[in-house]
Structures are given as C-alpha cells and as structure tokens.
C-alpha cells in the first residue's frame, strides 16, 4: 500500500506538470519515505516531509523556528541518507519537529533550512520515533517524465 500526498489540492497525482509530493511505502517492520518533484532539491524536501509524516501530521506543525542543516556525500543517494539522518539528529537534540524545508544541492553538498517547532506531545501526537535512515530501498533517480525521486526506508 502506498500513501501519497499532493501539495496541490486541485490537481491529481498523475497530471502534468509534476507537482512536488511525498509518499510512504511499506517495508516489513519499517516504513519507506519517498519524495517526488520536478527538481532534485524538491524531491529531497518532499522526502523530509514524508519523514515527518511518519511521526505526525505535518499540517499540525508550525514553521516558527528555522534550523540550518549542512551535509555532504560523494553521491546523491548517500546525500539523501545524510540529509534524513541530520534532520533526525536535530529533532532529537533540539526537541523539534519539522514541517517545511528549503534545500540547495551543489556538487555533493547540501545546505538547507528546516522549519518547525518544539514538540508538543498533545498537539503533534507523535506516533513513532524514527531511529535513522537506512540504505534499504535507497534510490535517487530521475524518471522518464523528468520527475526526481528520492527514497529510502527509515528505521522506526
């Protein structure tokens, strides 16, 4: 079963042009996250929203705090794992949950801003804690329709 969310509420997922969106996909005891968008950066942003959606409804999270995130890796797949793991680390250390992301990728280096707020257990009703991004189902690629896909399984 695949769960999808489209940022444009008036447009079906199969329509053109490609609208950034995220999905979850099942994987044994863990869960897959997938970002799909016209650009690599937006696909990474949507994968991060999918990660948040594993824990809580992203629409319940305010973008009241901005945190800078930086990471690098020798290829885009390892960069995705680093990106998701950096977000998980920041959430754990700062007690935050994120809602929105702005990503720039240049030559294996990712610079981003993650927007969110302090975790409020009542408001956010955190379903699970994510331990980390894994190499399972790790794939970053551009489809034939030119949409970028960034996906991996997160350990819950």
PDB file of N, CA, C and O in Angstrom, residues 76-138:
ATOM      1  N   UNK A  76      24.383  11.260  -4.672  1.00  0.00           N
ATOM      2  CA  UNK A  76      23.075  11.748  -4.227  1.00  0.00           C
ATOM      3  C   UNK A  76      22.374  10.769  -3.298  1.00  0.00           C
ATOM      4  O   UNK A  76      21.620  11.197  -2.419  1.00  0.00           O
ATOM      5  N   UNK A  77      22.593   9.477  -3.474  1.00  0.00           N
ATOM      6  CA  UNK A  77      21.932   8.514  -2.585  1.00  0.00           C
ATOM      7  C   UNK A  77      22.476   8.613  -1.166  1.00  0.00           C
ATOM      8  O   UNK A  77      21.706   8.659  -0.199  1.00  0.00           O
ATOM      9  N   UNK A  78      23.778   8.673  -1.028  1.00  0.00           N
ATOM     10  CA  UNK A  78      24.358   8.837   0.307  1.00  0.00           C
ATOM     11  C   UNK A  78      24.004  10.206   0.888  1.00  0.00           C
ATOM     12  O   UNK A  78      23.848  10.348   2.102  1.00  0.00           O
ATOM     13  N   UNK A  79      23.852  11.195   0.017  1.00  0.00           N
ATOM     14  CA  UNK A  79      23.451  12.529   0.475  1.00  0.00           C
ATOM     15  C   UNK A  79      22.033  12.492   1.059  1.00  0.00           C
ATOM     16  O   UNK A  79      21.761  13.134   2.070  1.00  0.00           O
ATOM     17  N   UNK A  80      21.148  11.710   0.451  1.00  0.00           N
ATOM     18  CA  UNK A  80      19.794  11.581   0.988  1.00  0.00           C
ATOM     19  C   UNK A  80      19.822  10.975   2.387  1.00  0.00           C
ATOM     20  O   UNK A  80      19.166  11.482   3.302  1.00  0.00           O
ATOM     21  N   UNK A  81      20.596   9.923   2.580  1.00  0.00           N
ATOM     22  CA  UNK A  81      20.705   9.299   3.905  1.00  0.00           C
ATOM     23  C   UNK A  81      21.280  10.290   4.909  1.00  0.00           C
ATOM     24  O   UNK A  81      20.776  10.419   6.023  1.00  0.00           O
ATOM     25  N   UNK A  82      22.316  11.014   4.515  1.00  0.00           N
ATOM     26  CA  UNK A  82      22.915  12.020   5.405  1.00  0.00           C
ATOM     27  C   UNK A  82      21.905  13.101   5.761  1.00  0.00           C
ATOM     28  O   UNK A  82      21.804  13.518   6.924  1.00  0.00           O
ATOM     29  N   UNK A  83      21.148  13.567   4.786  1.00  0.00           N
ATOM     30  CA  UNK A  83      20.135  14.604   4.977  1.00  0.00           C
ATOM     31  C   UNK A  83      19.075  14.158   5.982  1.00  0.00           C
ATOM     32  O   UNK A  83      18.796  14.855   6.962  1.00  0.00           O
ATOM     33  N   UNK A  84      18.510  12.990   5.760  1.00  0.00           N
ATOM     34  CA  UNK A  84      17.462  12.497   6.661  1.00  0.00           C
ATOM     35  C   UNK A  84      18.032  12.264   8.059  1.00  0.00           C
ATOM     36  O   UNK A  84      17.408  12.620   9.065  1.00  0.00           O
ATOM     37  N   UNK A  85      19.233  11.701   8.149  1.00  0.00           N
ATOM     38  CA  UNK A  85      19.843  11.464   9.466  1.00  0.00           C
ATOM     39  C   UNK A  85      20.184  12.762  10.186  1.00  0.00           C
ATOM     40  O   UNK A  85      20.064  12.842  11.410  1.00  0.00           O
ATOM     41  N   UNK A  86      20.585  13.789   9.459  1.00  0.00           N
ATOM     42  CA  UNK A  86      20.829  15.103  10.083  1.00  0.00           C
ATOM     43  C   UNK A  86      19.529  15.666  10.662  1.00  0.00           C
ATOM     44  O   UNK A  86      19.524  16.231  11.755  1.00  0.00           O
ATOM     45  N   UNK A  87      18.452  15.520   9.922  1.00  0.00           N
ATOM     46  CA  UNK A  87      17.156  16.001  10.414  1.00  0.00           C
ATOM     47  C   UNK A  87      16.737  15.245  11.675  1.00  0.00           C
ATOM     48  O   UNK A  87      16.266  15.847  12.643  1.00  0.00           O
ATOM     49  N   UNK A  88      16.918  13.931  11.661  1.00  0.00           N
ATOM     50  CA  UNK A  88      16.565  13.109  12.825  1.00  0.00           C
ATOM     51  C   UNK A  88      17.398  13.532  14.034  1.00  0.00           C
ATOM     52  O   UNK A  88      16.880  13.677  15.147  1.00  0.00           O
ATOM     53  N   UNK A  89      18.673  13.776  13.810  1.00  0.00           N
ATOM     54  CA  UNK A  89      19.563  14.227  14.884  1.00  0.00           C
ATOM     55  C   UNK A  89      19.095  15.575  15.452  1.00  0.00           C
ATOM     56  O   UNK A  89      18.981  15.744  16.670  1.00  0.00           O
ATOM     57  N   UNK A  90      18.818  16.523  14.575  1.00  0.00           N
ATOM     58  CA  UNK A  90      18.391  17.859  15.018  1.00  0.00           C
ATOM     59  C   UNK A  90      17.077  17.783  15.787  1.00  0.00           C
ATOM     60  O   UNK A  90      16.897  18.474  16.791  1.00  0.00           O
ATOM     61  N   UNK A  91      16.162  16.932  15.326  1.00  0.00           N
ATOM     62  CA  UNK A  91      14.891  16.793  16.032  1.00  0.00           C
ATOM     63  C   UNK A  91      15.113  16.223  17.431  1.00  0.00           C
ATOM     64  O   UNK A  91      14.509  16.694  18.397  1.00  0.00           O
ATOM     65  N   UNK A  92      15.980  15.224  17.532  1.00  0.00           N
ATOM     66  CA  UNK A  92      16.233  14.580  18.828  1.00  0.00           C
ATOM     67  C   UNK A  92      16.940  15.523  19.795  1.00  0.00           C
ATOM     68  O   UNK A  92      16.552  15.644  20.957  1.00  0.00           O
ATOM     69  N   UNK A  93      17.964  16.203  19.320  1.00  0.00           N
ATOM     70  CA  UNK A  93      18.781  17.060  20.185  1.00  0.00           C
ATOM     71  C   UNK A  93      18.031  18.326  20.600  1.00  0.00           C
ATOM     72  O   UNK A  93      18.104  18.747  21.750  1.00  0.00           O
ATOM     73  N   UNK A  94      17.285  18.903  19.661  1.00  0.00           N
ATOM     74  CA  UNK A  94      16.602  20.178  19.934  1.00  0.00           C
ATOM     75  C   UNK A  94      15.151  20.014  20.382  1.00  0.00           C
ATOM     76  O   UNK A  94      14.504  21.003  20.717  1.00  0.00           O
ATOM     77  N   UNK A  95      14.625  18.790  20.345  1.00  0.00           N
ATOM     78  CA  UNK A  95      13.234  18.574  20.723  1.00  0.00           C
ATOM     79  C   UNK A  95      12.265  19.224  19.757  1.00  0.00           C
ATOM     80  O   UNK A  95      11.252  19.784  20.159  1.00  0.00           O
ATOM     81  N   UNK A  96      12.585  19.152  18.460  1.00  0.00           N
ATOM     82  CA  UNK A  96      11.783  19.806  17.428  1.00  0.00           C
ATOM     83  C   UNK A  96      11.101  18.781  16.527  1.00  0.00           C
ATOM     84  O   UNK A  96      11.510  17.622  16.461  1.00  0.00           O
ATOM     85  N   UNK A  97      10.121  19.255  15.822  1.00  0.00           N
ATOM     86  CA  UNK A  97       9.531  18.513  14.707  1.00  0.00           C
ATOM     87  C   UNK A  97       9.438  19.514  13.556  1.00  0.00           C
ATOM     88  O   UNK A  97       9.152  20.698  13.769  1.00  0.00           O
ATOM     89  N   UNK A  98       9.736  19.049  12.338  1.00  0.00           N
ATOM     90  CA  UNK A  98       9.804  19.956  11.196  1.00  0.00           C
ATOM     91  C   UNK A  98       8.596  19.806  10.282  1.00  0.00           C
ATOM     92  O   UNK A  98       7.967  18.761  10.208  1.00  0.00           O
ATOM     93  N   UNK A  99       8.316  20.905   9.563  1.00  0.00           N
ATOM     94  CA  UNK A  99       7.150  20.960   8.683  1.00  0.00           C
ATOM     95  C   UNK A  99       7.536  21.261   7.238  1.00  0.00           C
ATOM     96  O   UNK A  99       6.998  20.698   6.310  1.00  0.00           O
ATOM     97  N   UNK A 100       8.466  22.166   7.058  1.00  0.00           N
ATOM     98  CA  UNK A 100       8.808  22.674   5.723  1.00  0.00           C
ATOM     99  C   UNK A 100      10.322  22.749   5.601  1.00  0.00           C
ATOM    100  O   UNK A 100      11.024  22.954   6.587  1.00  0.00           O
ATOM    101  N   UNK A 101      10.807  22.635   4.349  1.00  0.00           N
ATOM    102  CA  UNK A 101      12.247  22.580   4.115  1.00  0.00           C
ATOM    103  C   UNK A 101      12.599  23.356   2.851  1.00  0.00           C
ATOM    104  O   UNK A 101      11.821  23.377   1.901  1.00  0.00           O
ATOM    105  N   UNK A 102      13.776  23.982   2.871  1.00  0.00           N
ATOM    106  CA  UNK A 102      14.336  24.622   1.679  1.00  0.00           C
ATOM    107  C   UNK A 102      15.724  24.041   1.488  1.00  0.00           C
ATOM    108  O   UNK A 102      16.584  24.192   2.364  1.00  0.00           O
ATOM    109  N   UNK A 103      15.928  23.371   0.370  1.00  0.00           N
ATOM    110  CA  UNK A 103      17.171  22.636   0.124  1.00  0.00           C
ATOM    111  C   UNK A 103      17.885  23.193  -1.096  1.00  0.00           C
ATOM    112  O   UNK A 103      17.261  23.477  -2.116  1.00  0.00           O
ATOM    113  N   UNK A 104      19.205  23.308  -0.980  1.00  0.00           N
ATOM    114  CA  UNK A 104      20.086  23.625  -2.106  1.00  0.00           C
ATOM    115  C   UNK A 104      21.132  22.517  -2.152  1.00  0.00           C
ATOM    116  O   UNK A 104      21.766  22.213  -1.132  1.00  0.00           O
ATOM    117  N   UNK A 105      21.318  21.931  -3.331  1.00  0.00           N
ATOM    118  CA  UNK A 105      22.336  20.889  -3.513  1.00  0.00           C
ATOM    119  C   UNK A 105      23.289  21.367  -4.585  1.00  0.00           C
ATOM    120  O   UNK A 105      22.870  21.762  -5.681  1.00  0.00           O
ATOM    121  N   UNK A 106      24.571  21.330  -4.261  1.00  0.00           N
ATOM    122  CA  UNK A 106      25.596  21.763  -5.201  1.00  0.00           C
ATOM    123  C   UNK A 106      26.836  20.904  -5.021  1.00  0.00           C
ATOM    124  O   UNK A 106      27.479  20.945  -3.955  1.00  0.00           O
ATOM    125  N   UNK A 107      27.153  20.116  -6.033  1.00  0.00           N
ATOM    126  CA  UNK A 107      28.386  19.331  -6.069  1.00  0.00           C
ATOM    127  C   UNK A 107      28.563  18.456  -4.819  1.00  0.00           C
ATOM    128  O   UNK A 107      29.599  18.498  -4.160  1.00  0.00           O
ATOM    129  N   UNK A 108      27.530  17.712  -4.466  1.00  0.00           N
ATOM    130  CA  UNK A 108      27.603  16.794  -3.331  1.00  0.00           C
ATOM    131  C   UNK A 108      27.433  17.433  -1.966  1.00  0.00           C
ATOM    132  O   UNK A 108      27.549  16.762  -0.944  1.00  0.00           O
ATOM    133  N   UNK A 109      27.144  18.726  -1.943  1.00  0.00           N
ATOM    134  CA  UNK A 109      26.945  19.440  -0.679  1.00  0.00           C
ATOM    135  C   UNK A 109      25.502  19.916  -0.595  1.00  0.00           C
ATOM    136  O   UNK A 109      24.980  20.495  -1.542  1.00  0.00           O
ATOM    137  N   UNK A 110      24.897  19.666   0.542  1.00  0.00           N
ATOM    138  CA  UNK A 110      23.520  20.082   0.777  1.00  0.00           C
ATOM    139  C   UNK A 110      23.512  21.162   1.843  1.00  0.00           C
ATOM    140  O   UNK A 110      24.096  20.992   2.912  1.00  0.00           O
ATOM    141  N   UNK A 111      22.866  22.260   1.540  1.00  0.00           N
ATOM    142  CA  UNK A 111      22.612  23.337   2.501  1.00  0.00           C
ATOM    143  C   UNK A 111      21.106  23.509   2.553  1.00  0.00           C
ATOM    144  O   UNK A 111      20.459  23.604   1.511  1.00  0.00           O
ATOM    145  N   UNK A 112      20.570  23.535   3.759  1.00  0.00           N
ATOM    146  CA  UNK A 112      19.113  23.601   3.874  1.00  0.00           C
ATOM    147  C   UNK A 112      18.700  24.372   5.106  1.00  0.00           C
ATOM    148  O   UNK A 112      19.487  24.566   6.038  1.00  0.00           O
ATOM    149  N   UNK A 113      17.455  24.774   5.090  1.00  0.00           N
ATOM    150  CA  UNK A 113      16.804  25.314   6.277  1.00  0.00           C
ATOM    151  C   UNK A 113      15.589  24.441   6.538  1.00  0.00           C
ATOM    152  O   UNK A 113      14.805  24.176   5.616  1.00  0.00           O
ATOM    153  N   UNK A 114      15.479  23.969   7.770  1.00  0.00           N
ATOM    154  CA  UNK A 114      14.328  23.179   8.202  1.00  0.00           C
ATOM    155  C   UNK A 114      13.491  24.063   9.115  1.00  0.00           C
ATOM    156  O   UNK A 114      14.020  24.671  10.049  1.00  0.00           O
ATOM    157  N   UNK A 115      12.214  24.156   8.830  1.00  0.00           N
ATOM    158  CA  UNK A 115      11.305  24.991   9.600  1.00  0.00           C
ATOM    159  C   UNK A 115      10.380  24.103  10.420  1.00  0.00           C
ATOM    160  O   UNK A 115       9.799  23.153   9.893  1.00  0.00           O
ATOM    161  N   UNK A 116      10.250  24.419  11.706  1.00  0.00           N
ATOM    162  CA  UNK A 116       9.387  23.620  12.560  1.00  0.00           C
ATOM    163  C   UNK A 116       9.156  24.293  13.889  1.00  0.00           C
ATOM    164  O   UNK A 116       9.307  25.511  14.023  1.00  0.00           O
ATOM    165  N   UNK A 117       8.829  23.467  14.872  1.00  0.00           N
ATOM    166  CA  UNK A 117       8.559  23.986  16.213  1.00  0.00           C
ATOM    167  C   UNK A 117       8.911  22.927  17.249  1.00  0.00           C
ATOM    168  O   UNK A 117       9.176  21.771  16.916  1.00  0.00           O
ATOM    169  N   UNK A 118       8.886  23.349  18.518  1.00  0.00           N
ATOM    170  CA  UNK A 118       9.125  22.412  19.611  1.00  0.00           C
ATOM    171  C   UNK A 118       8.040  21.341  19.618  1.00  0.00           C
ATOM    172  O   UNK A 118       6.871  21.639  19.349  1.00  0.00           O
ATOM    173  N   UNK A 119       8.437  20.122  19.938  1.00  0.00           N
ATOM    174  CA  UNK A 119       7.474  19.031  20.011  1.00  0.00           C
ATOM    175  C   UNK A 119       6.504  19.286  21.161  1.00  0.00           C
ATOM    176  O   UNK A 119       6.904  19.601  22.270  1.00  0.00           O
ATOM    177  N   UNK A 120       5.232  19.167  20.843  1.00  0.00           N
ATOM    178  CA  UNK A 120       4.161  19.236  21.828  1.00  0.00           C
ATOM    179  C   UNK A 120       3.421  17.901  21.698  1.00  0.00           C
ATOM    180  O   UNK A 120       2.699  17.679  20.718  1.00  0.00           O
ATOM    181  N   UNK A 121       3.623  17.010  22.665  1.00  0.00           N
ATOM    182  CA  UNK A 121       3.082  15.642  22.567  1.00  0.00           C
ATOM    183  C   UNK A 121       1.566  15.625  22.356  1.00  0.00           C
ATOM    184  O   UNK A 121       1.061  14.782  21.626  1.00  0.00           O
ATOM    185  N   UNK A 122       0.853  16.538  22.988  1.00  0.00           N
ATOM    186  CA  UNK A 122      -0.603  16.584  22.804  1.00  0.00           C
ATOM    187  C   UNK A 122      -0.975  17.059  21.404  1.00  0.00           C
ATOM    188  O   UNK A 122      -1.812  16.469  20.737  1.00  0.00           O
ATOM    189  N   UNK A 123      -0.359  18.128  20.978  1.00  0.00           N
ATOM    190  CA  UNK A 123      -0.674  18.708  19.676  1.00  0.00           C
ATOM    191  C   UNK A 123      -0.229  17.807  18.528  1.00  0.00           C
ATOM    192  O   UNK A 123      -0.977  17.569  17.590  1.00  0.00           O
ATOM    193  N   UNK A 124       1.008  17.323  18.607  1.00  0.00           N
ATOM    194  CA  UNK A 124       1.589  16.574  17.493  1.00  0.00           C
ATOM    195  C   UNK A 124       1.272  15.081  17.530  1.00  0.00           C
ATOM    196  O   UNK A 124       1.396  14.410  16.514  1.00  0.00           O
ATOM    197  N   UNK A 125       0.898  14.569  18.700  1.00  0.00           N
ATOM    198  CA  UNK A 125       0.550  13.153  18.850  1.00  0.00           C
ATOM    199  C   UNK A 125       1.545  12.257  18.099  1.00  0.00           C
ATOM    200  O   UNK A 125       1.180  11.535  17.176  1.00  0.00           O
ATOM    201  N   UNK A 126       2.791  12.341  18.504  1.00  0.00           N
ATOM    202  CA  UNK A 126       3.864  11.593  17.857  1.00  0.00           C
ATOM    203  C   UNK A 126       3.552  10.095  17.894  1.00  0.00           C
ATOM    204  O   UNK A 126       3.406   9.512  18.960  1.00  0.00           O
ATOM    205  N   UNK A 127       3.460   9.483  16.716  1.00  0.00           N
ATOM    206  CA  UNK A 127       3.100   8.064  16.611  1.00  0.00           C
ATOM    207  C   UNK A 127       4.303   7.161  16.884  1.00  0.00           C
ATOM    208  O   UNK A 127       4.175   6.164  17.593  1.00  0.00           O
ATOM    209  N   UNK A 128       5.442   7.499  16.300  1.00  0.00           N
ATOM    210  CA  UNK A 128       6.665   6.692  16.461  1.00  0.00           C
ATOM    211  C   UNK A 128       7.868   7.614  16.450  1.00  0.00           C
ATOM    212  O   UNK A 128       7.806   8.737  15.956  1.00  0.00           O
ATOM    213  N   UNK A 129       8.958   7.129  16.995  1.00  0.00           N
ATOM    214  CA  UNK A 129      10.242   7.831  16.902  1.00  0.00           C
ATOM    215  C   UNK A 129      11.033   7.171  15.775  1.00  0.00           C
ATOM    216  O   UNK A 129      11.072   5.944  15.671  1.00  0.00           O
ATOM    217  N   UNK A 130      11.647   7.967  14.946  1.00  0.00           N
ATOM    218  CA  UNK A 130      12.479   7.430  13.869  1.00  0.00           C
ATOM    219  C   UNK A 130      13.907   7.332  14.377  1.00  0.00           C
ATOM    220  O   UNK A 130      14.460   8.304  14.897  1.00  0.00           O
ATOM    221  N   UNK A 131      14.503   6.157  14.219  1.00  0.00           N
ATOM    222  CA  UNK A 131      15.881   5.930  14.672  1.00  0.00           C
ATOM    223  C   UNK A 131      16.898   6.399  13.643  1.00  0.00           C
ATOM    224  O   UNK A 131      17.968   6.867  14.000  1.00  0.00           O
ATOM    225  N   UNK A 132      16.580   6.229  12.360  1.00  0.00           N
ATOM    226  CA  UNK A 132      17.519   6.658  11.337  1.00  0.00           C
ATOM    227  C   UNK A 132      17.116   6.220   9.950  1.00  0.00           C
ATOM    228  O   UNK A 132      16.268   5.344   9.774  1.00  0.00           O
ATOM    229  N   UNK A 133      17.738   6.846   8.966  1.00  0.00           N
ATOM    230  CA  UNK A 133      17.567   6.460   7.567  1.00  0.00           C
ATOM    231  C   UNK A 133      18.478   5.270   7.298  1.00  0.00           C
ATOM    232  O   UNK A 133      19.574   5.179   7.844  1.00  0.00           O
ATOM    233  N   UNK A 134      18.013   4.361   6.452  1.00  0.00           N
ATOM    234  CA  UNK A 134      18.802   3.165   6.133  1.00  0.00           C
ATOM    235  C   UNK A 134      19.161   3.146   4.644  1.00  0.00           C
ATOM    236  O   UNK A 134      18.658   3.959   3.860  1.00  0.00           O
ATOM    237  N   UNK A 135      19.980   2.189   4.275  1.00  0.00           N
ATOM    238  CA  UNK A 135      20.342   2.004   2.871  1.00  0.00           C
ATOM    239  C   UNK A 135      19.326   1.123   2.147  1.00  0.00           C
ATOM    240  O   UNK A 135      19.412   0.944   0.931  1.00  0.00           O
ATOM    241  N   UNK A 136      18.352   0.609   2.875  1.00  0.00           N
ATOM    242  CA  UNK A 136      17.327  -0.253   2.293  1.00  0.00           C
ATOM    243  C   UNK A 136      16.446   0.561   1.346  1.00  0.00           C
ATOM    244  O   UNK A 136      15.990   1.650   1.706  1.00  0.00           O
ATOM    245  N   UNK A 137      16.237   0.035   0.151  1.00  0.00           N
ATOM    246  CA  UNK A 137      15.421   0.693  -0.883  1.00  0.00           C
ATOM    247  C   UNK A 137      15.932   2.100  -1.216  1.00  0.00           C
ATOM    248  O   UNK A 137      15.180   2.917  -1.763  1.00  0.00           O
ATOM    249  N   UNK A 138      17.187   2.378  -0.887  1.00  0.00           N
ATOM    250  CA  UNK A 138      17.782   3.688  -1.162  1.00  0.00           C
ATOM    251  C   UNK A 138      17.938   3.869  -2.665  1.00  0.00           C
ATOM    252  O   UNK A 138      18.585   3.059  -3.332  1.00  0.00           O
TER     253      UNK A 138
END
